[in-house]
Tab-separated table of C-alpha atoms in Angstrom:
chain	number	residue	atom	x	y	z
A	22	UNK	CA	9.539	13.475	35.474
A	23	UNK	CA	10.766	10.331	36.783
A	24	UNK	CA	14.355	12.122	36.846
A	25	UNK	CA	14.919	12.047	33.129
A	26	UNK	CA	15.317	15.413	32.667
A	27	UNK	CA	18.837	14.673	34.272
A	28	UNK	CA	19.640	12.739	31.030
A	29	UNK	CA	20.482	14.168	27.641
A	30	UNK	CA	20.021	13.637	23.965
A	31	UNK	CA	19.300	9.948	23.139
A	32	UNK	CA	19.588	8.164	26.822
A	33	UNK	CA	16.998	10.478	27.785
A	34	UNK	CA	14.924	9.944	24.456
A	35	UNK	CA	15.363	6.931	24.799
A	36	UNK	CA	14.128	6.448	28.549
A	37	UNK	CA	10.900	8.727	27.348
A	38	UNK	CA	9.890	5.647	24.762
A	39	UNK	CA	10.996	3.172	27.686
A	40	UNK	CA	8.515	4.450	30.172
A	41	UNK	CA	5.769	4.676	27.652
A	42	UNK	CA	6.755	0.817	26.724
A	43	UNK	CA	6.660	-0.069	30.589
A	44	UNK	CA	3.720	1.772	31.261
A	45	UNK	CA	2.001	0.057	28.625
A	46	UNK	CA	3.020	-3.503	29.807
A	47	UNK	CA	2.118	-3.022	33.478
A	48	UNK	CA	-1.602	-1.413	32.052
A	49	UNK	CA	-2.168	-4.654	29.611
A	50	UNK	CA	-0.995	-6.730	33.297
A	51	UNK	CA	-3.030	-4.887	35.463
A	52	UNK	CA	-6.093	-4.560	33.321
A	53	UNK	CA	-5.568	-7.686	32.221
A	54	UNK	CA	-5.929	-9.395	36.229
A	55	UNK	CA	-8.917	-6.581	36.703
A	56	UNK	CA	-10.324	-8.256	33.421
A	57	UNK	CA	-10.291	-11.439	34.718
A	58	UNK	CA	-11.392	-10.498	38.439
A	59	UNK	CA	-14.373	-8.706	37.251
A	60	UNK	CA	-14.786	-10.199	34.088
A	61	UNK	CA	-17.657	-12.525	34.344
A	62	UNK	CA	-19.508	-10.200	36.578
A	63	UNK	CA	-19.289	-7.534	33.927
A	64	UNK	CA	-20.576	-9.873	30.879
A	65	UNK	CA	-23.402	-11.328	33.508
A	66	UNK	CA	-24.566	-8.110	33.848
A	67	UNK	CA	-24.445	-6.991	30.507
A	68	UNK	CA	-26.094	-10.148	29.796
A	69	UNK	CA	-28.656	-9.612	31.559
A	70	UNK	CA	-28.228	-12.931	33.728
B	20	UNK	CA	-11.180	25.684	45.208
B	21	UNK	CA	-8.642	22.821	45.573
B	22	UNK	CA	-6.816	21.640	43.032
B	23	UNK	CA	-5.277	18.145	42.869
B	24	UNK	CA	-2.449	18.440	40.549
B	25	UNK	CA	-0.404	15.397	39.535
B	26	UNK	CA	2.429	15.485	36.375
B	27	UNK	CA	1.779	19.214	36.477
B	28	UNK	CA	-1.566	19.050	35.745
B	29	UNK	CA	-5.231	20.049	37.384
B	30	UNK	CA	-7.357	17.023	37.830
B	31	UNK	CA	-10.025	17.721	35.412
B	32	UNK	CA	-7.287	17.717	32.926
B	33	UNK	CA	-6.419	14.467	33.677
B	34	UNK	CA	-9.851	13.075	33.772
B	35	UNK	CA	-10.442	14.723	30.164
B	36	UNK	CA	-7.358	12.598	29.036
B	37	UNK	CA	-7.843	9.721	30.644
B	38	UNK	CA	-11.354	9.787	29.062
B	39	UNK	CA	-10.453	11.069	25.411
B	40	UNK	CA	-7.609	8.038	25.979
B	41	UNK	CA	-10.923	5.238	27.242
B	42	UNK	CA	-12.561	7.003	23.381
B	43	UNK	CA	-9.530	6.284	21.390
B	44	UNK	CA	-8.318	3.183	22.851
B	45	UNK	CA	-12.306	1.675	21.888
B	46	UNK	CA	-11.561	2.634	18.229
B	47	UNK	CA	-7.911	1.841	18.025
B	48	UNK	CA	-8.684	-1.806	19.846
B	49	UNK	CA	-11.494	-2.325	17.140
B	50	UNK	CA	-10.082	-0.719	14.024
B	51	UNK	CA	-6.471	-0.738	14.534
B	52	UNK	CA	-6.679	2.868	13.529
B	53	UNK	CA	-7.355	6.365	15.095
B	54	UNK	CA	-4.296	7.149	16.844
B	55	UNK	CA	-2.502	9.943	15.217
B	56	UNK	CA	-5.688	10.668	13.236
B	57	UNK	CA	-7.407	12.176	16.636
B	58	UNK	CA	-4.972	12.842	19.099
B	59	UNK	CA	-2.324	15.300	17.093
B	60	UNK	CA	-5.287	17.743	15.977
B	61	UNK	CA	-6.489	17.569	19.507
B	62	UNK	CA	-3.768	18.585	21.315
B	63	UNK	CA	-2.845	21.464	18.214
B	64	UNK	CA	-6.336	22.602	18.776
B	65	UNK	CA	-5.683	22.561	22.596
B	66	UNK	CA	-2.701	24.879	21.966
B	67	UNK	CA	0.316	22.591	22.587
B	68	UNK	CA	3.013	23.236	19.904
B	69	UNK	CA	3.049	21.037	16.980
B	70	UNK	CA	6.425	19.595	17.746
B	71	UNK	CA	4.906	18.500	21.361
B	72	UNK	CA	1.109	17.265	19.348
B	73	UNK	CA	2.614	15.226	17.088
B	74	UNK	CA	6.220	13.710	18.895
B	75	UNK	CA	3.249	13.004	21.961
B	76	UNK	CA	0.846	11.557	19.551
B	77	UNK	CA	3.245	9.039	18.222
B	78	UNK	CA	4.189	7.700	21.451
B	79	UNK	CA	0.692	7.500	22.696
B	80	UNK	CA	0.055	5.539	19.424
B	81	UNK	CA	3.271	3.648	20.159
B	82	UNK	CA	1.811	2.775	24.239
B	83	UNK	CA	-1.583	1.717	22.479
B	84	UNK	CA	-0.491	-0.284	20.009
B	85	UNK	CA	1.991	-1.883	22.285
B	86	UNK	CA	-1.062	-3.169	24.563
B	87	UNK	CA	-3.739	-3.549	21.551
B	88	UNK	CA	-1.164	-6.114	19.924
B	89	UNK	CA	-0.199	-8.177	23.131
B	90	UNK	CA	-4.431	-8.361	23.192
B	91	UNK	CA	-4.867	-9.527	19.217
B	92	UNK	CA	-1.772	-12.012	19.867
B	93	UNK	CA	-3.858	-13.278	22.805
B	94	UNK	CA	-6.688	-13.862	20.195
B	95	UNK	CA	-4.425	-15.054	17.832
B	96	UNK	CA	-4.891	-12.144	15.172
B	97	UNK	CA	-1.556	-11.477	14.204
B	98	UNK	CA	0.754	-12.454	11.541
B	99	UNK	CA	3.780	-12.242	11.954
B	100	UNK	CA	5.230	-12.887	8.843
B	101	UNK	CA	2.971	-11.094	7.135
B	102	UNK	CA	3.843	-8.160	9.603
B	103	UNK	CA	7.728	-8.370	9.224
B	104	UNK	CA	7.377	-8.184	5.665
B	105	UNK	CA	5.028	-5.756	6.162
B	106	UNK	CA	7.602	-3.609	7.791
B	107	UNK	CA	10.310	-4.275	5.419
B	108	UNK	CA	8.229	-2.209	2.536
B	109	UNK	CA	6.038	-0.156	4.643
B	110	UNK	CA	10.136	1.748	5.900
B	111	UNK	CA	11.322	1.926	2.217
B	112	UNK	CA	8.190	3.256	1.439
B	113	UNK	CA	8.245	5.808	4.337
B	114	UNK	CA	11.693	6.876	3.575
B	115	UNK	CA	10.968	7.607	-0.459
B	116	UNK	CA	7.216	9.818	0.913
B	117	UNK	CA	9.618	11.679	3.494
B	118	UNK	CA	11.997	12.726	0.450
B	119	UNK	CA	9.274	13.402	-1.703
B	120	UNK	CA	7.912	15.929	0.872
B	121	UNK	CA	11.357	17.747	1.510
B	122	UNK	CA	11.429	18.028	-2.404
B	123	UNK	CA	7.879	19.639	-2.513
B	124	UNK	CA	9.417	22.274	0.843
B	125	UNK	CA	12.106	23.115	-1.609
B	126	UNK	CA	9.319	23.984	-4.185
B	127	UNK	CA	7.184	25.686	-1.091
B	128	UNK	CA	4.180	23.343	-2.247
B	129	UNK	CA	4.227	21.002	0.391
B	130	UNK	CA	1.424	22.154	2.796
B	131	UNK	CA	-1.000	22.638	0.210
B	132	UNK	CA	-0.435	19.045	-1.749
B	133	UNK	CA	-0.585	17.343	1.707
B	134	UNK	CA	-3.617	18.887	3.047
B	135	UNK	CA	-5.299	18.401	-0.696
B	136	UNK	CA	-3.995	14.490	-0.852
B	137	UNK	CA	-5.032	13.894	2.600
B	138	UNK	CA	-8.784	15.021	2.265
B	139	UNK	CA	-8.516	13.403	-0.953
B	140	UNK	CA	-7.245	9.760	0.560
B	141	UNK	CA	-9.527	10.035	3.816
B	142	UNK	CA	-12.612	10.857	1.972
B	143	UNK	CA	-12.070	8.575	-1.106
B	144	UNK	CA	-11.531	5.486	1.912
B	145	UNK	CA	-14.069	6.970	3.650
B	146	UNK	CA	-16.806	6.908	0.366
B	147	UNK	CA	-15.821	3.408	-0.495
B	148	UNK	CA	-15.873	1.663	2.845
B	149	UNK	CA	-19.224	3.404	3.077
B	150	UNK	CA	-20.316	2.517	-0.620
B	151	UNK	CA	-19.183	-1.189	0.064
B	152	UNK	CA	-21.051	-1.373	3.675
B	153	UNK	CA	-24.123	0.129	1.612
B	154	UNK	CA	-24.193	-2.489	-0.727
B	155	UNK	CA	-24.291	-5.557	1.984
B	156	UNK	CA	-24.412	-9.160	0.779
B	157	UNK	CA	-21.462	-9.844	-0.502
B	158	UNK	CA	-19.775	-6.762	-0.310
B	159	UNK	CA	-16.183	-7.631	0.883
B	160	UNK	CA	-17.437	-8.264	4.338
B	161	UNK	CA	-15.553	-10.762	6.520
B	162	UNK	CA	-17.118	-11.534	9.317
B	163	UNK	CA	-14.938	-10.455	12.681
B	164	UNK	CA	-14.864	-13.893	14.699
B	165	UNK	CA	-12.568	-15.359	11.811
B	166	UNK	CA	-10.607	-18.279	13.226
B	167	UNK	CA	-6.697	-16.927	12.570
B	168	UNK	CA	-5.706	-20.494	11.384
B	169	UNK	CA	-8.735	-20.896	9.815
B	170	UNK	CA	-9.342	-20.961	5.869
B	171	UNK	CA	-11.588	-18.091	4.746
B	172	UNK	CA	-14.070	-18.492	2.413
B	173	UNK	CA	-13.216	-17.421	-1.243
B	174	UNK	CA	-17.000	-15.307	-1.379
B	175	UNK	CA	-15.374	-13.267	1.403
B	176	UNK	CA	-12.285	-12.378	-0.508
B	177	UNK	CA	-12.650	-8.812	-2.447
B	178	UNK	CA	-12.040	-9.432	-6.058
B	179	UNK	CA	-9.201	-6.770	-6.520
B	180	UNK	CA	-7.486	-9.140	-3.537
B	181	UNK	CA	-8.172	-12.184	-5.840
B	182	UNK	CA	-6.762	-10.729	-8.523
B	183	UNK	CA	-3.551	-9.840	-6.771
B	184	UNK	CA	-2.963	-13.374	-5.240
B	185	UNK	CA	-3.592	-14.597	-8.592
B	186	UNK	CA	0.013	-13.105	-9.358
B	187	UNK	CA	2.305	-16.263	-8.231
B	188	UNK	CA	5.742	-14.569	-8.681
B	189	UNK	CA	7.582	-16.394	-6.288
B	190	UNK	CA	8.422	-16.646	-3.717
B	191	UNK	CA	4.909	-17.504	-2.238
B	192	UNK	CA	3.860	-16.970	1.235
B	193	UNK	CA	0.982	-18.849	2.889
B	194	UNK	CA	-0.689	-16.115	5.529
B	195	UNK	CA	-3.328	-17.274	8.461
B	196	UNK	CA	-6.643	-17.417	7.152
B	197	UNK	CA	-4.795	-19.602	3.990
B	198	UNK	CA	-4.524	-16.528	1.930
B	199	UNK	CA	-1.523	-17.651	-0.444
B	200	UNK	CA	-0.040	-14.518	-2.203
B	201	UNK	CA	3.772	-13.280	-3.585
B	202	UNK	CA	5.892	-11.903	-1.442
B	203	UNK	CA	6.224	-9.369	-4.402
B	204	UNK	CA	2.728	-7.913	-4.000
B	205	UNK	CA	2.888	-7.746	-0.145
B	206	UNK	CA	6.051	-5.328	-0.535
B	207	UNK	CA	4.502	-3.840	-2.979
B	208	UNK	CA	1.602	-2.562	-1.083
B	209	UNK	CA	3.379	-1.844	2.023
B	210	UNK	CA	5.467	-0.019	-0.344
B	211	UNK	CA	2.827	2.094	-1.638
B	212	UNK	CA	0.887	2.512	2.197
B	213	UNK	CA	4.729	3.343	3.335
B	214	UNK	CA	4.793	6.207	0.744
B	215	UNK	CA	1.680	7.258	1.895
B	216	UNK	CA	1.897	7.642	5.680
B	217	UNK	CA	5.436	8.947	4.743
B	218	UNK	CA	4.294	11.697	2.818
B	219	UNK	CA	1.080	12.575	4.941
B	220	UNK	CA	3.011	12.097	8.255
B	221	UNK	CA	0.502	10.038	9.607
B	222	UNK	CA	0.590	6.179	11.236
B	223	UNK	CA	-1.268	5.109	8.430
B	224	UNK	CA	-3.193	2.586	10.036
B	225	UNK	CA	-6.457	3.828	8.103
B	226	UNK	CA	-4.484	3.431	4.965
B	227	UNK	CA	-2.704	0.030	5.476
B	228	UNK	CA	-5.828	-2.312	7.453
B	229	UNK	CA	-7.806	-1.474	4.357
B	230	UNK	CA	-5.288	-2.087	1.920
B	231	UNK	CA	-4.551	-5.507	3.143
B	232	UNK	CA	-8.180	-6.332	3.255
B	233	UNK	CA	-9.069	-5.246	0.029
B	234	UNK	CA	-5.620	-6.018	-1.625
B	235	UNK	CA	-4.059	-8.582	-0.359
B	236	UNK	CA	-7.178	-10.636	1.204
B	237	UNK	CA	-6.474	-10.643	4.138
B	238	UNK	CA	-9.171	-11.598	7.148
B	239	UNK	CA	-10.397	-7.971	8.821
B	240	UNK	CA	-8.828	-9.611	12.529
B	241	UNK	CA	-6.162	-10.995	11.020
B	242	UNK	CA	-5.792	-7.229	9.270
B	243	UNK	CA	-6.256	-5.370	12.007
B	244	UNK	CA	-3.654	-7.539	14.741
B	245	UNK	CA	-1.263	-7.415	12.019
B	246	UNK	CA	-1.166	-3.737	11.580
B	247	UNK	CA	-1.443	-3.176	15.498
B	248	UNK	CA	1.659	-4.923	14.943
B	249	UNK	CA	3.160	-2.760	12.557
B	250	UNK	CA	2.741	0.214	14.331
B	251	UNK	CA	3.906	-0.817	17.259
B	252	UNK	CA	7.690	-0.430	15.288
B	253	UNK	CA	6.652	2.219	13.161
B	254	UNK	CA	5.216	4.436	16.458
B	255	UNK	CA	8.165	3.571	18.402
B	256	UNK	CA	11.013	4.517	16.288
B	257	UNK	CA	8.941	7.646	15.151
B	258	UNK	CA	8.524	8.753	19.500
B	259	UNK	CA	11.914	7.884	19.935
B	260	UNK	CA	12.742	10.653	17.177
B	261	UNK	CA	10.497	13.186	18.276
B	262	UNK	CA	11.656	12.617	22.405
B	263	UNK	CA	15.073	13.760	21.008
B	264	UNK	CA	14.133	16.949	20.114
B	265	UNK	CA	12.114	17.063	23.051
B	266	UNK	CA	8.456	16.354	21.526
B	267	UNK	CA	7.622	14.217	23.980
B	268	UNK	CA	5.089	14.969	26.816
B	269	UNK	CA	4.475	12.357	29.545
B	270	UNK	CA	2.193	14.467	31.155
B	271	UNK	CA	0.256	13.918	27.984
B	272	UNK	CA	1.066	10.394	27.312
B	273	UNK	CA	0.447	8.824	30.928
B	274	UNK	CA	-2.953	9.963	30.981
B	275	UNK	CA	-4.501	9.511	27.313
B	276	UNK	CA	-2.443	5.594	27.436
B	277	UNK	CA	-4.087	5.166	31.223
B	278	UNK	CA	-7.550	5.443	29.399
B	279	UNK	CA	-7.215	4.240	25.792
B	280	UNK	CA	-5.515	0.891	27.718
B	281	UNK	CA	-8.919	0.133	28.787
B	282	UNK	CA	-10.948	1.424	25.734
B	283	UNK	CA	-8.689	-1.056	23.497
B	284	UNK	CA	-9.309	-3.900	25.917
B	285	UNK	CA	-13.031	-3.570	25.282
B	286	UNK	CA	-12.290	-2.313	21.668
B	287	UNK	CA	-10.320	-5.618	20.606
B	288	UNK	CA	-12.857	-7.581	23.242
B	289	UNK	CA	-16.120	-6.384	21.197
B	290	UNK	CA	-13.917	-7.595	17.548
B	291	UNK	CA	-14.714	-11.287	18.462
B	292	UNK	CA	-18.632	-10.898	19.342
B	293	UNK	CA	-19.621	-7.689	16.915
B	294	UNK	CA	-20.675	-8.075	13.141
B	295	UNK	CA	-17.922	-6.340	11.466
B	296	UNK	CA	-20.390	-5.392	8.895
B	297	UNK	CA	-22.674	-3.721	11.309
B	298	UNK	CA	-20.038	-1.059	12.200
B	299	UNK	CA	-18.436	-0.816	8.638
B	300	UNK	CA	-21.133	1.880	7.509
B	301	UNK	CA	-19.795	3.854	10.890
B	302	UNK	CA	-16.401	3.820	10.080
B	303	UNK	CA	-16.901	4.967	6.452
B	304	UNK	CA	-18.857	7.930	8.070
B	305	UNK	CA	-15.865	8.382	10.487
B	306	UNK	CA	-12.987	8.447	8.085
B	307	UNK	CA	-15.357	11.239	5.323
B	308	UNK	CA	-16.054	12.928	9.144
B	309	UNK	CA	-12.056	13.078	9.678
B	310	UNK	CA	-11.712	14.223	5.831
B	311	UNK	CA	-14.707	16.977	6.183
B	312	UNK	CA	-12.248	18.325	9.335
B	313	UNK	CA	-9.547	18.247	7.789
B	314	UNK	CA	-10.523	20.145	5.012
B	315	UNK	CA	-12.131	23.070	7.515
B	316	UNK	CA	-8.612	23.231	9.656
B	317	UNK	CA	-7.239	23.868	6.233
B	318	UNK	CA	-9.346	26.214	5.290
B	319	UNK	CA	-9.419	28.332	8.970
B	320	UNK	CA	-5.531	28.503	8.006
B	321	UNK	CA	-6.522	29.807	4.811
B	322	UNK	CA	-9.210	32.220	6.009
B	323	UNK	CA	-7.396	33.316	9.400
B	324	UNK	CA	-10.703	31.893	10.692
B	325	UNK	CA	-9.306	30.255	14.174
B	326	UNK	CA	-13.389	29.829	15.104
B	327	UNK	CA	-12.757	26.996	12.607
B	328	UNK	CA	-10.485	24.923	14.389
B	329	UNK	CA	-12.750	24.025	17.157
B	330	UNK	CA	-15.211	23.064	14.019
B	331	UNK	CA	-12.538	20.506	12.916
B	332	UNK	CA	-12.417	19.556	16.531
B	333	UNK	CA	-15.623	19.246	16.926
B	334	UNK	CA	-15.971	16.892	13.734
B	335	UNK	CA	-12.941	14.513	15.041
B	336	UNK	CA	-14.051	14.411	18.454
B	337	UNK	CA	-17.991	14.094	17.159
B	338	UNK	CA	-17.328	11.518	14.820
B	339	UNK	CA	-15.342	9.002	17.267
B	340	UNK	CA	-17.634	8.950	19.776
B	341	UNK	CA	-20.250	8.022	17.121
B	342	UNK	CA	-18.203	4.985	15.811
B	343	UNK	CA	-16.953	3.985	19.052
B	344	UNK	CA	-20.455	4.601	20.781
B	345	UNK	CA	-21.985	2.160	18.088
B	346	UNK	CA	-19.277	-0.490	18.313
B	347	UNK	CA	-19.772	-0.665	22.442
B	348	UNK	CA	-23.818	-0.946	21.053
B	349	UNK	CA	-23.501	-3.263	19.022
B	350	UNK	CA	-21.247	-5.401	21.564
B	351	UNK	CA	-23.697	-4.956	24.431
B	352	UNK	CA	-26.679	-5.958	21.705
B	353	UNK	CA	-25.165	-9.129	20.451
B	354	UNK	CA	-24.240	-10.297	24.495
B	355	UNK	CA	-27.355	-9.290	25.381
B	356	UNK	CA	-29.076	-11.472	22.640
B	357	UNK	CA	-26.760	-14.598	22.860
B	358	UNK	CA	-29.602	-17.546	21.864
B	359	UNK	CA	-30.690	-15.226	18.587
B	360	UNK	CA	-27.630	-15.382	17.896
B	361	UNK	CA	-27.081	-18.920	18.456
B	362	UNK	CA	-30.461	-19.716	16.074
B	363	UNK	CA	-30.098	-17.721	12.955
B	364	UNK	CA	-29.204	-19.568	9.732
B	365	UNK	CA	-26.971	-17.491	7.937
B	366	UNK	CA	-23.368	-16.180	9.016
């Protein structure tokens, strides 16, 4: 996946934990603008306002 | 029937990760713990080798704890001092359990001792969180919307914590929340959690937020940012040595992180407005849960009884949807009720 099979031994281990790092950063970003889009709708509703 | 299929996988798949991930990532965000704990004896009891549950497992808790601490930074839960020296003993202490376990596969004891210590350590956690949630008052209980740079009050400090700051062997180190303890007893502990989580082959995360709690006196946010923190290293290094030998499945990974990356925003969300004390009782229950299944993998091995692995499942997966259902109840209660809240006397 993502053409790391074409690496070997540590670059490729290596790109495994880097992909899991990146997805992670671009999830906290993107959930992170969703968050704050929808945010105050969400606790409003919750809320019960 | 059609069958969308992305990383290899059917759809429904996905949607069962991405879901089990949302479960997780509620606990993991509130706790700091669960990773490991629930996702490795998932994916053995779903049939993927051991090599692939546990090397996939530690990056997932890697990915989680990754986001979970960039969200308790936010809130200004982390030490970072405390953390790096944290680190410092928690590795020594990891590297001394990891010998200690290739001594015992020498002997041919070591599956046996682990299994036993693990139930042992889970369910002794488990029965005193519980005990100490049971008792109320003054049990230990900190509540969770702890200003970091705030000074805690001493009636929230557990006594065995008191005791240990008492020790002033310097050097001394000043920690948020104005906990003042030696450097000495911090390495110590993470030390002694290092061991642990070295010798069980576990994150340890259930091990070392209580310990520096009820040791070292620290606040529970402060506690649980710090060993989000932790992890983060310890979950990295330990993915990056499992992806060499090939243990690592993204097709795992991208879905469970795609959920828990969500759960964890709510999870670490609900710390600040949920009465840590409220949930307490749950987790106790969780962690003597996780110990009960534990105990009936081990003995299915024992028996030949595989009927007994989707028992232990059964309890894991049972159990966290309990704690986390009760954590997203009590956060929905205590928005829902924000002007009781904002009248009662006593915090």
């Amino acid at each position: 996946m993502f053409g790391i099979e074409t690496l070997s031994g540590n670059a490729q281990a290596a790109a495994l934990v880097g992909v899991v790092l990146v997805e992670a950063m671009v999830l906290y970003v993107g959930y992170g603008a969703l968050t704050a889009a929808l945010g105050p709708s969400v606790r409003k509703a919750i809320g019960g306002e | 029937m059609s069958v969308f299929e992305l990383f290899g996988m059917s759809a429904g798949m996905l949607a069962l990760f991405v879901a089990f991930g949302v479960l997780i990532g509620v606990l993991f965000g509130f706790f700091g713990m669960g990773g490991s704990f629930l996702v490795t004896p998932a994916l053995l009891v779903m049939g993927y080798p051991s090599r692939v549950a546990v090397g996939s497992g530690l990056a997932f808790v890697f990915g989680t704890s990754v986001i979970a601490t960039l969200k308790h930074r936010d809130l200004g839960q982390v030490d970072y001092k405390l953390g790096i020296s944290m680190i410092i003993g928690t590795t020594v202490g990891l590297e001394v359990g990891k010998e200690i376990v290739l001594y015992l596969e020498e002997l041919g004891l070591a599956g046996n001792i682990i299994s036993v210590t693990y139930v042992l350590l889970l369910g002794g956690i488990g029965l005193f969180v519980t005990y100490e949630a049971l008792k109320g008052g003054n049990g230990g209980g900190v509540s969770h919307d702890v200003d970091g740079d705030a000074d805690i009050d001493a009636d929230d400090i557990p006594e065995l914590a008191k005791k240990i700051q008492s020790y002033s062997l310097p050097p001394m180190i000043t920690l948020r929340g104005g906990v003042k303890v030696s450097l000495w007893m911090i390495l110590l502990v993470a030390f002694a959690t290092g061991l642990l989580s070295g010798f069980l082959g576990v994150g340890g995360g259930f091990i070392r937020m209580p310990a520096l709690f009820y040791l070292i006196g620290v606040p529970v946010p402060i506690a649980v940012g710090t060993d989000l923190f932790e992890i983060m290293f310890s979950g990295g290094i330990g993915s990056f040595l499992y992806a060499q030998s090939g243990g690592v499945d993204l097709s795992i990974v991208a879905p469970l992180l795609a959920g828990s990356a969500l759960g964890a925003r709510v999870g670490s969300a609900a710390t600040s407005i949920v009465d840590e004390d409220e949930i307490k009782i749950y987790f106790g229950l969780m962690l003597l849960l996780g110990a009960l299944a534990v105990a009936v993998r081990q003995a299915g091995n024992y028996l030949g009884m595989g009927v007994l692995d989707y028992v232990s499942l059964a309890l894991i997966l049972g159990s966290a949807l309990m704690v986390s259902g009760a954590v997203l109840y009590s956060a929905v209660k205590s928005m829902r009720a924000p002007s009781a809240a904002g009248s009662s006397t006593a915090d």
